[in-house]
């Protein structure tokens, strides 16, 4: 067992003793099992619903692309997740739809000037309630407008799909809030949750995109993380039933919850070590009795999974560690969208010492990229 001194963080919590040691919590992997490729046979998907494409008889993606999609899968009789997904063969519209001012004349959000609205969620939806068998969930998506390096548009079938210049003239766009509802009584197994747009500019241009970077609910409170372009990670909270009511939000500033919305350049808004810098998933582990973030490093195209944990969601958080490295694909963007799936644990409970994780694996195939989504089951020591 490693012991270390976290003096600075403990002092922030008001502990006055001058020499305090705290046991570092460093999760290690007992076993990692690649379960298989999670896939909807109707689509070739870039993970986390961030891009959707039909494909030809060889499995090669074809144009046009769909900016986002949704599917669902069953839980097997033994409690493990079924890899087969349903729902993607339905509507050929982006799941998170575009508005008139987001170049919605095509399914990719491509604009006449060659830029593109990349309405890609960065984290899983936040399920806030199940009332009368109707599930409600929310997703915050930054209205990112990206430049395209290869290929002026995604609507012309002779243009290459390679499109990895994610540079943008607007690094801190507004953030849209989408709402999803789904009836558990719906007999159609291809039915997807209905989506509506609560507010296209829920967080204004130039502000902190709370909720887009990650979200988690505990004891009726929703905690929402936002990571603007300056790299800080800020935290807001709101009662889970009041997601749409901005007057109910509180923001973590200078070590306290306050009701005034901070600006992204304000000091003492950042929570140190609350992630490894890239995309990922927040949850609360009942087994560890700790807050957990699992995801990828800041600029990363490899399947290197990092974890950090905390006793309090506001910190101090441990330094993140690389606990597992999965298979990276052969394409230049070999692996990304590293996520954890606490909902796939047996019974959806986090009271067991395990977690499912997945990433997008991007492999070269012919002259293009083939996506797969390996699902990996981790048992912790
Ligand atoms: C697709 O775009 C390329 C590049 O702009 C152009 O040369 C080609 O003619 C276009 N093809 C079609 C079918 O429109
Ligand atoms: C935040 O600071 C950066 C760097 O100084 C600056 O470019 C940006 O305009 C600032 N944004 C706001 C909203 O103040
Ligand atoms: C947390 O982040 C700070 C600032 O980036 C870093 O110096 C420190 O080593 C990290 N780890 C811990 C445990 O505080």
mmCIF file of C-alpha atoms and ligand atoms in Angstrom:
data_model
loop_
_atom_site.group_PDB
_atom_site.id
_atom_site.type_symbol
_atom_site.label_atom_id
_atom_site.label_comp_id
_atom_site.label_asym_id
_atom_site.label_seq_id
_atom_site.Cartn_x
_atom_site.Cartn_y
_atom_site.Cartn_z
ATOM 1 C CA UNK A 1 0.000 0.000 0.000
ATOM 2 C CA UNK A 2 1.366 3.412 -0.943
ATOM 3 C CA UNK A 3 1.173 6.282 1.469
ATOM 4 C CA UNK A 4 1.590 9.835 0.368
ATOM 5 C CA UNK A 5 1.172 13.342 1.671
ATOM 6 C CA UNK A 6 -1.635 15.432 0.245
ATOM 7 C CA UNK A 7 -0.913 18.374 2.415
ATOM 8 C CA UNK A 8 -2.012 21.151 0.077
ATOM 9 C CA UNK A 9 -5.394 19.616 -0.663
ATOM 10 C CA UNK A 10 -6.126 18.805 2.925
ATOM 11 C CA UNK A 11 -5.295 22.317 4.007
ATOM 12 C CA UNK A 12 -7.824 23.581 1.482
ATOM 13 C CA UNK A 13 -10.410 21.555 3.331
ATOM 14 C CA UNK A 14 -9.564 23.410 6.498
ATOM 15 C CA UNK A 15 -7.429 20.782 8.194
ATOM 16 C CA UNK A 16 -4.853 22.590 10.243
ATOM 17 C CA UNK A 17 -2.468 19.884 11.364
ATOM 18 C CA UNK A 18 0.889 20.453 9.724
ATOM 19 C CA UNK A 19 1.804 16.853 8.916
ATOM 20 C CA UNK A 20 -1.014 14.788 7.527
ATOM 21 C CA UNK A 21 -0.757 11.731 5.383
ATOM 22 C CA UNK A 22 -3.495 10.131 3.374
ATOM 23 C CA UNK A 23 -3.500 6.774 1.691
ATOM 24 C CA UNK A 24 -3.475 7.175 -2.081
ATOM 25 C CA UNK A 25 -6.171 5.188 -3.853
ATOM 26 C CA UNK A 26 -4.800 3.655 -7.036
ATOM 27 C CA UNK A 27 -7.147 1.168 -8.741
ATOM 28 C CA UNK A 28 -5.348 -1.713 -10.478
ATOM 29 C CA UNK A 29 -6.719 -4.267 -12.912
ATOM 30 C CA UNK A 30 -7.215 -7.883 -11.863
ATOM 31 C CA UNK A 31 -8.524 -8.988 -15.249
ATOM 32 C CA UNK A 32 -9.414 -7.337 -18.544
ATOM 33 C CA UNK A 33 -11.583 -9.278 -20.994
ATOM 34 C CA UNK A 34 -12.358 -8.032 -24.477
ATOM 35 C CA UNK A 35 -16.027 -8.984 -24.724
ATOM 36 C CA UNK A 36 -16.386 -8.114 -28.409
ATOM 37 C CA UNK A 37 -17.493 -5.438 -30.817
ATOM 38 C CA UNK A 38 -20.658 -3.568 -29.839
ATOM 39 C CA UNK A 39 -22.419 -2.966 -33.120
ATOM 40 C CA UNK A 40 -25.682 -2.079 -34.737
ATOM 41 C CA UNK A 41 -25.796 -4.084 -37.992
ATOM 42 C CA UNK A 42 -27.606 -1.219 -39.704
ATOM 43 C CA UNK A 43 -24.761 1.297 -39.403
ATOM 44 C CA UNK A 44 -20.998 1.615 -39.207
ATOM 45 C CA UNK A 45 -20.602 3.831 -36.215
ATOM 46 C CA UNK A 46 -18.007 6.065 -34.803
ATOM 47 C CA UNK A 47 -18.600 5.563 -31.088
ATOM 48 C CA UNK A 48 -20.651 7.519 -28.599
ATOM 49 C CA UNK A 49 -23.030 8.458 -31.380
ATOM 50 C CA UNK A 50 -20.579 11.007 -32.696
ATOM 51 C CA UNK A 51 -20.904 10.057 -36.360
ATOM 52 C CA UNK A 52 -23.092 7.769 -38.324
ATOM 53 C CA UNK A 53 -22.659 6.241 -41.691
ATOM 54 C CA UNK A 54 -24.313 3.644 -43.858
ATOM 55 C CA UNK A 55 -21.891 1.168 -45.435
ATOM 56 C CA UNK A 56 -21.602 -0.960 -48.535
ATOM 57 C CA UNK A 57 -21.578 -4.762 -48.868
ATOM 58 C CA UNK A 58 -17.886 -4.884 -47.904
ATOM 59 C CA UNK A 59 -18.537 -2.960 -44.735
ATOM 60 C CA UNK A 60 -16.871 0.162 -46.084
ATOM 61 C CA UNK A 61 -18.542 3.389 -44.999
ATOM 62 C CA UNK A 62 -20.274 5.298 -47.756
ATOM 63 C CA UNK A 63 -21.297 8.906 -47.968
ATOM 64 C CA UNK A 64 -23.108 10.838 -46.781
ATOM 65 C CA UNK A 65 -22.361 10.719 -43.104
ATOM 66 C CA UNK A 66 -24.796 11.354 -40.291
ATOM 67 C CA UNK A 67 -23.512 13.517 -37.494
ATOM 68 C CA UNK A 68 -25.061 11.466 -34.726
ATOM 69 C CA UNK A 69 -27.077 8.323 -34.175
ATOM 70 C CA UNK A 70 -28.506 6.234 -31.378
ATOM 71 C CA UNK A 71 -28.991 2.536 -30.743
ATOM 72 C CA UNK A 72 -29.717 0.302 -27.821
ATOM 73 C CA UNK A 73 -28.967 -3.264 -26.849
ATOM 74 C CA UNK A 74 -30.390 -5.893 -24.516
ATOM 75 C CA UNK A 75 -28.974 -7.330 -21.353
ATOM 76 C CA UNK A 76 -28.461 -11.106 -21.691
ATOM 77 C CA UNK A 77 -30.186 -13.568 -19.388
ATOM 78 C CA UNK A 78 -26.949 -13.933 -17.380
ATOM 79 C CA UNK A 79 -26.837 -10.182 -16.762
ATOM 80 C CA UNK A 80 -24.068 -9.394 -19.249
ATOM 81 C CA UNK A 81 -24.598 -6.817 -22.025
ATOM 82 C CA UNK A 82 -25.619 -8.084 -25.457
ATOM 83 C CA UNK A 83 -23.282 -6.745 -28.138
ATOM 84 C CA UNK A 84 -26.044 -6.573 -30.758
ATOM 85 C CA UNK A 85 -27.636 -3.143 -31.024
ATOM 86 C CA UNK A 86 -30.969 -2.111 -32.481
ATOM 87 C CA UNK A 87 -32.477 1.085 -33.769
ATOM 88 C CA UNK A 88 -29.883 2.435 -36.189
ATOM 89 C CA UNK A 89 -31.740 1.247 -39.251
ATOM 90 C CA UNK A 90 -34.564 3.704 -38.725
ATOM 91 C CA UNK A 91 -34.604 7.371 -39.563
ATOM 92 C CA UNK A 92 -31.661 8.622 -41.594
ATOM 93 C CA UNK A 93 -31.600 11.952 -39.830
ATOM 94 C CA UNK A 94 -28.929 12.942 -37.306
ATOM 95 C CA UNK A 95 -30.161 11.831 -33.890
ATOM 96 C CA UNK A 96 -29.251 15.182 -32.356
ATOM 97 C CA UNK A 97 -30.844 17.279 -35.069
ATOM 98 C CA UNK A 98 -29.495 20.469 -36.564
ATOM 99 C CA UNK A 99 -31.238 23.827 -36.567
ATOM 100 C CA UNK A 100 -31.510 26.275 -39.465
ATOM 101 C CA UNK A 101 -28.394 28.144 -38.374
ATOM 102 C CA UNK A 102 -26.307 24.972 -38.119
ATOM 103 C CA UNK A 103 -26.212 24.145 -41.846
ATOM 104 C CA UNK A 104 -29.041 21.627 -41.598
ATOM 105 C CA UNK A 105 -29.481 21.153 -45.343
ATOM 106 C CA UNK A 106 -27.457 17.926 -45.046
ATOM 107 C CA UNK A 107 -27.055 15.218 -42.432
ATOM 108 C CA UNK A 108 -23.431 16.078 -41.671
ATOM 109 C CA UNK A 109 -23.886 19.744 -40.779
ATOM 110 C CA UNK A 110 -21.610 20.757 -43.673
ATOM 111 C CA UNK A 111 -21.665 24.442 -44.514
ATOM 112 C CA UNK A 112 -21.122 26.061 -47.913
ATOM 113 C CA UNK A 113 -17.768 27.519 -46.808
ATOM 114 C CA UNK A 114 -16.357 24.026 -46.122
ATOM 115 C CA UNK A 115 -16.704 24.211 -42.361
ATOM 116 C CA UNK A 116 -18.933 21.828 -40.484
ATOM 117 C CA UNK A 117 -21.100 21.886 -37.387
ATOM 118 C CA UNK A 118 -19.842 18.896 -35.406
ATOM 119 C CA UNK A 119 -22.748 18.249 -33.064
ATOM 120 C CA UNK A 120 -21.038 15.376 -31.303
ATOM 121 C CA UNK A 121 -21.783 14.602 -27.665
ATOM 122 C CA UNK A 122 -18.617 14.308 -25.565
ATOM 123 C CA UNK A 123 -20.157 12.233 -22.788
ATOM 124 C CA UNK A 124 -23.086 9.857 -22.207
ATOM 125 C CA UNK A 125 -26.641 11.171 -21.707
ATOM 126 C CA UNK A 126 -27.702 12.028 -18.169
ATOM 127 C CA UNK A 127 -30.774 10.007 -17.189
ATOM 128 C CA UNK A 128 -32.668 12.170 -14.701
ATOM 129 C CA UNK A 129 -35.887 10.287 -14.013
ATOM 130 C CA UNK A 130 -38.188 7.379 -14.765
ATOM 131 C CA UNK A 131 -41.821 8.356 -14.123
ATOM 132 C CA UNK A 132 -44.772 6.162 -15.150
ATOM 133 C CA UNK A 133 -42.322 4.098 -17.217
ATOM 134 C CA UNK A 134 -41.147 7.172 -19.136
ATOM 135 C CA UNK A 135 -37.409 7.762 -18.973
ATOM 136 C CA UNK A 136 -36.087 11.314 -19.288
ATOM 137 C CA UNK A 137 -32.488 12.098 -20.149
ATOM 138 C CA UNK A 138 -30.469 15.161 -21.179
ATOM 139 C CA UNK A 139 -27.394 15.808 -23.293
ATOM 140 C CA UNK A 140 -25.424 19.025 -23.634
ATOM 141 C CA UNK A 141 -23.625 19.469 -26.963
ATOM 142 C CA UNK A 142 -21.236 22.261 -27.856
ATOM 143 C CA UNK A 143 -22.142 23.902 -31.158
ATOM 144 C CA UNK A 144 -18.623 23.260 -32.463
ATOM 145 C CA UNK A 145 -17.921 24.484 -35.968
ATOM 146 C CA UNK A 146 -14.826 22.771 -37.311
ATOM 147 C CA UNK A 147 -12.696 23.276 -40.365
ATOM 148 C CA UNK A 148 -12.191 20.424 -42.771
ATOM 149 C CA UNK A 149 -8.743 19.706 -44.081
ATOM 150 C CA UNK A 150 -9.334 16.970 -46.626
ATOM 151 C CA UNK A 151 -12.548 17.132 -48.551
ATOM 152 C CA UNK A 152 -14.568 20.299 -48.853
ATOM 153 C CA UNK A 153 -17.812 18.656 -47.882
ATOM 154 C CA UNK A 154 -19.239 15.441 -46.586
ATOM 155 C CA UNK A 155 -22.053 15.310 -49.108
ATOM 156 C CA UNK A 156 -20.084 14.359 -52.216
ATOM 157 C CA UNK A 157 -19.340 10.698 -52.607
ATOM 158 C CA UNK A 158 -16.010 11.171 -54.401
ATOM 159 C CA UNK A 159 -14.495 13.152 -51.585
ATOM 160 C CA UNK A 160 -12.405 11.311 -49.028
ATOM 161 C CA UNK A 161 -13.816 10.813 -45.567
ATOM 162 C CA UNK A 162 -10.583 11.823 -43.899
ATOM 163 C CA UNK A 163 -11.551 14.849 -41.961
ATOM 164 C CA UNK A 164 -9.368 15.258 -38.949
ATOM 165 C CA UNK A 165 -8.641 18.926 -38.851
ATOM 166 C CA UNK A 166 -10.701 19.653 -35.772
ATOM 167 C CA UNK A 167 -9.468 23.221 -35.632
ATOM 168 C CA UNK A 168 -12.087 25.858 -35.150
ATOM 169 C CA UNK A 169 -12.232 29.625 -35.270
ATOM 170 C CA UNK A 170 -14.750 29.491 -32.390
ATOM 171 C CA UNK A 171 -13.187 27.413 -29.594
ATOM 172 C CA UNK A 172 -15.893 28.320 -27.077
ATOM 173 C CA UNK A 173 -19.218 28.080 -28.895
ATOM 174 C CA UNK A 174 -22.626 28.099 -27.276
ATOM 175 C CA UNK A 175 -23.892 24.795 -25.849
ATOM 176 C CA UNK A 176 -27.255 23.255 -26.797
ATOM 177 C CA UNK A 177 -29.372 21.275 -24.337
ATOM 178 C CA UNK A 178 -31.235 18.310 -25.839
ATOM 179 C CA UNK A 179 -33.875 16.314 -23.994
ATOM 180 C CA UNK A 180 -34.723 12.675 -24.624
ATOM 181 C CA UNK A 181 -37.804 10.774 -23.505
ATOM 182 C CA UNK A 182 -38.556 7.110 -23.922
ATOM 183 C CA UNK A 183 -41.488 4.928 -22.882
ATOM 184 C CA UNK A 184 -40.431 1.589 -21.484
ATOM 185 C CA UNK A 185 -43.788 0.246 -22.658
ATOM 186 C CA UNK A 186 -42.965 0.892 -26.321
ATOM 187 C CA UNK A 187 -43.260 -2.511 -28.042
ATOM 188 C CA UNK A 188 -41.144 -1.461 -31.068
ATOM 189 C CA UNK A 189 -37.634 -2.681 -30.429
ATOM 190 C CA UNK A 190 -36.211 -0.313 -33.017
ATOM 191 C CA UNK A 191 -37.798 2.713 -31.381
ATOM 192 C CA UNK A 192 -35.346 5.278 -30.056
ATOM 193 C CA UNK A 193 -35.913 7.952 -27.422
ATOM 194 C CA UNK A 194 -37.637 11.033 -28.843
ATOM 195 C CA UNK A 195 -35.334 14.068 -28.916
ATOM 196 C CA UNK A 196 -36.250 17.696 -28.466
ATOM 197 C CA UNK A 197 -34.137 20.820 -28.226
ATOM 198 C CA UNK A 198 -34.679 22.572 -24.902
ATOM 199 C CA UNK A 199 -32.455 25.523 -25.764
ATOM 200 C CA UNK A 200 -29.988 25.836 -28.620
ATOM 201 C CA UNK A 201 -28.020 28.390 -26.595
ATOM 202 C CA UNK A 202 -28.483 27.007 -23.103
ATOM 203 C CA UNK A 203 -24.930 28.090 -22.275
ATOM 204 C CA UNK A 204 -24.011 31.179 -24.232
ATOM 205 C CA UNK A 205 -21.195 31.658 -26.693
ATOM 206 C CA UNK A 206 -17.917 32.235 -24.854
ATOM 207 C CA UNK A 207 -19.130 30.566 -21.656
ATOM 208 C CA UNK A 208 -18.388 27.350 -19.770
ATOM 209 C CA UNK A 209 -20.146 24.351 -21.398
ATOM 210 C CA UNK A 210 -21.379 22.769 -18.146
ATOM 211 C CA UNK A 211 -22.642 19.230 -18.717
ATOM 212 C CA UNK A 212 -20.918 18.692 -22.064
ATOM 213 C CA UNK A 213 -17.751 17.244 -20.533
ATOM 214 C CA UNK A 214 -19.535 14.894 -18.181
ATOM 215 C CA UNK A 215 -22.447 14.504 -15.828
ATOM 216 C CA UNK A 216 -23.473 12.322 -12.929
ATOM 217 C CA UNK A 217 -26.439 12.176 -10.545
ATOM 218 C CA UNK A 218 -26.272 11.255 -6.882
ATOM 219 C CA UNK A 219 -28.940 11.666 -4.202
ATOM 220 C CA UNK A 220 -31.170 13.749 -6.478
ATOM 221 C CA UNK A 221 -28.465 16.227 -7.465
ATOM 222 C CA UNK A 222 -27.021 16.450 -10.971
ATOM 223 C CA UNK A 223 -23.342 17.385 -11.180
ATOM 224 C CA UNK A 224 -22.240 18.839 -14.499
ATOM 225 C CA UNK A 225 -18.678 19.236 -15.691
ATOM 226 C CA UNK A 226 -17.622 21.723 -18.355
ATOM 227 C CA UNK A 227 -14.264 22.045 -20.083
ATOM 228 C CA UNK A 228 -13.819 25.212 -22.135
ATOM 229 C CA UNK A 229 -10.941 25.677 -24.572
ATOM 230 C CA UNK A 230 -8.575 26.984 -21.905
ATOM 231 C CA UNK A 231 -8.422 23.454 -20.488
ATOM 232 C CA UNK A 232 -9.939 24.043 -17.061
ATOM 233 C CA UNK A 233 -12.664 21.691 -15.812
ATOM 234 C CA UNK A 234 -15.463 23.482 -13.952
ATOM 235 C CA UNK A 235 -18.402 22.027 -12.015
ATOM 236 C CA UNK A 236 -22.040 23.040 -11.588
ATOM 237 C CA UNK A 237 -24.867 21.334 -9.712
ATOM 238 C CA UNK A 238 -28.644 21.462 -10.013
ATOM 239 C CA UNK A 239 -31.528 19.387 -8.638
ATOM 240 C CA UNK A 240 -32.005 16.507 -11.077
ATOM 241 C CA UNK A 241 -35.624 17.563 -11.674
ATOM 242 C CA UNK A 242 -34.636 21.144 -12.579
ATOM 243 C CA UNK A 243 -32.154 20.613 -15.400
ATOM 244 C CA UNK A 244 -33.972 23.100 -17.631
ATOM 245 C CA UNK A 245 -34.196 25.820 -14.966
ATOM 246 C CA UNK A 246 -30.983 27.836 -14.976
ATOM 247 C CA UNK A 247 -32.001 29.726 -11.844
ATOM 248 C CA UNK A 248 -31.587 26.485 -9.879
ATOM 249 C CA UNK A 249 -27.931 26.031 -10.837
ATOM 250 C CA UNK A 250 -25.011 26.532 -8.488
ATOM 251 C CA UNK A 251 -21.370 26.749 -9.486
ATOM 252 C CA UNK A 252 -18.219 25.625 -7.690
ATOM 253 C CA UNK A 253 -16.033 28.729 -7.378
ATOM 254 C CA UNK A 254 -13.202 29.375 -4.988
ATOM 255 C CA UNK A 255 -14.007 26.308 -2.895
ATOM 256 C CA UNK A 256 -17.736 27.011 -2.404
ATOM 257 C CA UNK A 257 -21.097 26.650 -4.165
ATOM 258 C CA UNK A 258 -22.396 30.000 -5.411
ATOM 259 C CA UNK A 259 -25.283 31.023 -7.649
ATOM 260 C CA UNK A 260 -23.421 33.456 -9.908
ATOM 261 C CA UNK A 261 -22.371 31.986 -13.239
ATOM 262 C CA UNK A 262 -18.583 32.313 -13.590
ATOM 263 C CA UNK A 263 -16.776 33.231 -16.786
ATOM 264 C CA UNK A 264 -14.441 30.706 -18.290
ATOM 265 C CA UNK A 265 -11.384 32.845 -17.529
ATOM 266 C CA UNK A 266 -12.306 33.409 -13.875
ATOM 267 C CA UNK A 267 -9.787 32.155 -11.358
ATOM 268 C CA UNK A 268 -10.488 29.343 -8.875
ATOM 269 C CA UNK A 269 -13.078 27.672 -11.069
ATOM 270 C CA UNK A 270 -10.850 24.788 -12.133
ATOM 271 C CA UNK A 271 -10.915 21.464 -10.239
ATOM 272 C CA UNK A 272 -7.404 19.963 -10.460
ATOM 273 C CA UNK A 273 -6.927 16.350 -11.592
ATOM 274 C CA UNK A 274 -10.646 15.786 -12.133
ATOM 275 C CA UNK A 275 -9.752 14.000 -15.393
ATOM 276 C CA UNK A 276 -6.725 13.119 -17.504
ATOM 277 C CA UNK A 277 -7.695 15.951 -19.850
ATOM 278 C CA UNK A 278 -9.628 14.105 -22.535
ATOM 279 C CA UNK A 279 -13.059 12.632 -23.053
ATOM 280 C CA UNK A 280 -14.489 10.231 -20.482
ATOM 281 C CA UNK A 281 -17.219 9.240 -18.056
ATOM 282 C CA UNK A 282 -18.020 10.259 -14.467
ATOM 283 C CA UNK A 283 -19.839 7.986 -12.032
ATOM 284 C CA UNK A 284 -20.069 7.192 -8.357
ATOM 285 C CA UNK A 285 -18.764 3.770 -7.319
ATOM 286 C CA UNK A 286 -20.782 2.353 -4.436
ATOM 287 C CA UNK A 287 -18.195 -0.419 -4.105
ATOM 288 C CA UNK A 288 -15.358 2.050 -3.548
ATOM 289 C CA UNK A 289 -17.574 4.771 -2.075
ATOM 290 C CA UNK A 290 -15.750 7.164 -4.378
ATOM 291 C CA UNK A 291 -16.363 9.416 -7.342
ATOM 292 C CA UNK A 292 -14.705 8.066 -10.464
ATOM 293 C CA UNK A 293 -13.676 9.427 -13.823
ATOM 294 C CA UNK A 294 -12.476 7.040 -16.569
ATOM 295 C CA UNK A 295 -11.340 8.262 -19.975
ATOM 296 C CA UNK A 296 -8.482 9.323 -22.181
ATOM 297 C CA UNK A 297 -5.611 11.765 -22.012
ATOM 298 C CA UNK A 298 -6.058 15.242 -23.481
ATOM 299 C CA UNK A 299 -4.799 14.881 -27.017
ATOM 300 C CA UNK A 300 -4.796 11.163 -27.584
ATOM 301 C CA UNK A 301 -5.527 8.738 -30.386
ATOM 302 C CA UNK A 302 -4.513 5.603 -28.497
ATOM 303 C CA UNK A 303 -6.599 3.253 -26.357
ATOM 304 C CA UNK A 304 -4.839 4.216 -23.122
ATOM 305 C CA UNK A 305 -7.452 4.336 -20.382
ATOM 306 C CA UNK A 306 -6.904 6.613 -17.382
ATOM 307 C CA UNK A 307 -8.706 6.753 -14.056
ATOM 308 C CA UNK A 308 -8.910 9.240 -11.227
ATOM 309 C CA UNK A 309 -11.026 9.089 -8.073
ATOM 310 C CA UNK A 310 -12.101 11.336 -5.214
ATOM 311 C CA UNK A 311 -13.973 11.151 -1.915
ATOM 312 C CA UNK A 312 -15.755 14.408 -2.724
ATOM 313 C CA UNK A 313 -16.828 15.401 -6.228
ATOM 314 C CA UNK A 314 -15.260 18.827 -5.699
ATOM 315 C CA UNK A 315 -11.924 17.197 -4.883
ATOM 316 C CA UNK A 316 -9.215 16.651 -4.042
ATOM 317 C CA UNK A 317 -8.929 14.200 -6.930
ATOM 318 C CA UNK A 318 -6.007 11.800 -7.200
ATOM 319 C CA UNK A 319 -3.497 12.164 -10.017
ATOM 320 C CA UNK A 320 -4.858 10.149 -12.937
ATOM 321 C CA UNK A 321 -3.159 6.859 -13.793
ATOM 322 C CA UNK A 322 -3.139 4.728 -16.953
ATOM 323 C CA UNK A 323 -4.801 1.506 -15.748
ATOM 324 C CA UNK A 324 -5.311 -0.307 -19.059
ATOM 325 C CA UNK A 325 -4.293 -0.032 -22.709
ATOM 326 C CA UNK A 326 -6.559 -1.576 -25.299
ATOM 327 C CA UNK A 327 -6.020 -2.241 -28.971
ATOM 328 C CA UNK A 328 -5.494 0.859 -31.084
ATOM 329 C CA UNK A 329 -6.597 0.755 -34.732
ATOM 330 C CA UNK A 330 -4.331 1.090 -37.765
ATOM 331 C CA UNK A 331 -5.790 4.357 -39.021
ATOM 332 C CA UNK A 332 -4.114 7.678 -38.093
ATOM 333 C CA UNK A 333 -6.923 8.294 -35.591
ATOM 334 C CA UNK A 334 -6.421 4.816 -34.131
ATOM 335 C CA UNK A 335 -8.522 5.058 -31.000
ATOM 336 C CA UNK A 336 -10.627 7.697 -29.316
ATOM 337 C CA UNK A 337 -13.885 8.251 -27.457
ATOM 338 C CA UNK A 338 -12.741 6.241 -24.447
ATOM 339 C CA UNK A 339 -15.748 5.811 -22.154
ATOM 340 C CA UNK A 340 -16.890 3.812 -19.145
ATOM 341 C CA UNK A 341 -20.342 2.183 -18.863
ATOM 342 C CA UNK A 342 -21.374 1.891 -15.219
ATOM 343 C CA UNK A 343 -24.938 1.148 -16.354
ATOM 344 C CA UNK A 344 -23.777 -2.154 -17.874
ATOM 345 C CA UNK A 345 -22.723 -3.570 -14.505
ATOM 346 C CA UNK A 346 -24.964 -6.380 -13.211
ATOM 347 C CA UNK A 347 -28.309 -4.823 -12.336
ATOM 348 C CA UNK A 348 -26.885 -1.416 -13.271
ATOM 349 C CA UNK A 349 -25.263 -1.315 -9.841
ATOM 350 C CA UNK A 350 -21.845 0.144 -9.101
ATOM 351 C CA UNK A 351 -21.645 -1.854 -5.866
ATOM 352 C CA UNK A 352 -19.514 -4.498 -7.587
ATOM 353 C CA UNK A 353 -15.769 -4.295 -8.207
ATOM 354 C CA UNK A 354 -15.900 -4.057 -12.000
ATOM 355 C CA UNK A 355 -16.556 -1.749 -14.937
ATOM 356 C CA UNK A 356 -17.208 -2.050 -18.678
ATOM 357 C CA UNK A 357 -15.225 0.310 -20.898
ATOM 358 C CA UNK A 358 -15.182 0.953 -24.647
ATOM 359 C CA UNK A 359 -13.435 3.006 -27.280
ATOM 360 C CA UNK A 360 -13.713 3.706 -30.968
ATOM 361 C CA UNK A 361 -11.170 1.650 -32.876
ATOM 362 C CA UNK A 362 -10.414 3.144 -36.246
ATOM 363 C CA UNK A 363 -8.808 0.825 -38.800
ATOM 364 C CA UNK A 364 -7.691 1.387 -42.362
ATOM 365 C CA UNK A 365 -9.819 -0.454 -44.903
ATOM 366 C CA UNK A 366 -9.380 0.132 -48.617
ATOM 367 C CA UNK A 367 -9.019 3.888 -48.851
ATOM 368 C CA UNK A 368 -11.088 4.741 -45.847
ATOM 369 C CA UNK A 369 -11.650 4.076 -42.179
ATOM 370 C CA UNK A 370 -13.624 1.290 -40.590
ATOM 371 C CA UNK A 371 -14.954 1.853 -37.113
ATOM 372 C CA UNK A 372 -15.474 -0.698 -34.392
ATOM 373 C CA UNK A 373 -16.324 -0.360 -30.711
ATOM 374 C CA UNK A 374 -14.556 -2.936 -28.539
ATOM 375 C CA UNK A 375 -16.273 -3.514 -25.207
ATOM 376 C CA UNK A 376 -13.904 -4.517 -22.416
ATOM 377 C CA UNK A 377 -14.828 -5.903 -19.014
ATOM 378 C CA UNK A 378 -12.501 -4.832 -16.209
ATOM 379 C CA UNK A 379 -12.337 -6.510 -12.820
ATOM 380 C CA UNK A 380 -10.409 -4.493 -10.248
ATOM 381 C CA UNK A 381 -8.137 -5.807 -7.558
HETATM 382 C C1 LIG B 1 -17.112 16.067 -55.701
HETATM 383 O O1 LIG B 1 -16.227 17.080 -55.275
HETATM 384 C C2 LIG B 1 -15.015 17.093 -55.994
HETATM 385 C C3 LIG B 1 -14.120 18.101 -55.318
HETATM 386 O O2 LIG B 1 -14.775 19.328 -55.188
HETATM 387 C C4 LIG B 1 -15.305 17.415 -57.450
HETATM 388 O O3 LIG B 1 -14.101 17.428 -58.181
HETATM 389 C C5 LIG B 1 -16.221 16.368 -58.027
HETATM 390 O O4 LIG B 1 -16.597 16.720 -59.340
HETATM 391 C C6 LIG B 1 -17.480 16.234 -57.176
HETATM 392 N N1 LIG B 1 -18.229 15.087 -57.629
HETATM 393 C C7 LIG B 1 -19.540 15.100 -57.774
HETATM 394 C C8 LIG B 1 -20.162 13.808 -58.213
HETATM 395 O O5 LIG B 1 -20.208 16.103 -57.534
HETATM 396 C C1 LIG B 2 -10.343 34.146 -22.101
HETATM 397 O O1 LIG B 2 -8.952 34.325 -22.211
HETATM 398 C C2 LIG B 2 -8.426 34.090 -23.502
HETATM 399 C C3 LIG B 2 -6.915 34.144 -23.418
HETATM 400 O O2 LIG B 2 -6.521 35.338 -22.795
HETATM 401 C C4 LIG B 2 -9.020 35.099 -24.460
HETATM 402 O O3 LIG B 2 -8.533 34.876 -25.773
HETATM 403 C C5 LIG B 2 -10.529 34.959 -24.456
HETATM 404 O O4 LIG B 2 -11.103 35.949 -25.278
HETATM 405 C C6 LIG B 2 -11.074 35.080 -23.056
HETATM 406 N N1 LIG B 2 -12.484 34.750 -23.111
HETATM 407 C C7 LIG B 2 -13.397 35.422 -22.414
HETATM 408 C C8 LIG B 2 -14.820 34.995 -22.614
HETATM 409 O O5 LIG B 2 -13.120 36.310 -21.651
HETATM 410 C C1 LIG B 3 -2.931 17.511 -9.345
HETATM 411 O O1 LIG B 3 -2.735 18.548 -10.245
HETATM 412 C C2 LIG B 3 -1.657 19.391 -9.937
HETATM 413 C C3 LIG B 3 -1.715 20.530 -10.905
HETATM 414 O O2 LIG B 3 -1.786 20.107 -12.208
HETATM 415 C C4 LIG B 3 -0.385 18.594 -9.966
HETATM 416 O O3 LIG B 3 0.715 19.403 -9.650
HETATM 417 C C5 LIG B 3 -0.469 17.459 -8.976
HETATM 418 O O4 LIG B 3 0.661 16.659 -9.038
HETATM 419 C C6 LIG B 3 -1.712 16.635 -9.258
HETATM 420 N N1 LIG B 3 -1.879 15.534 -8.331
HETATM 421 C C7 LIG B 3 -2.332 15.631 -7.079
HETATM 422 C C8 LIG B 3 -2.477 14.332 -6.349
HETATM 423 O O5 LIG B 3 -2.615 16.668 -6.557
#
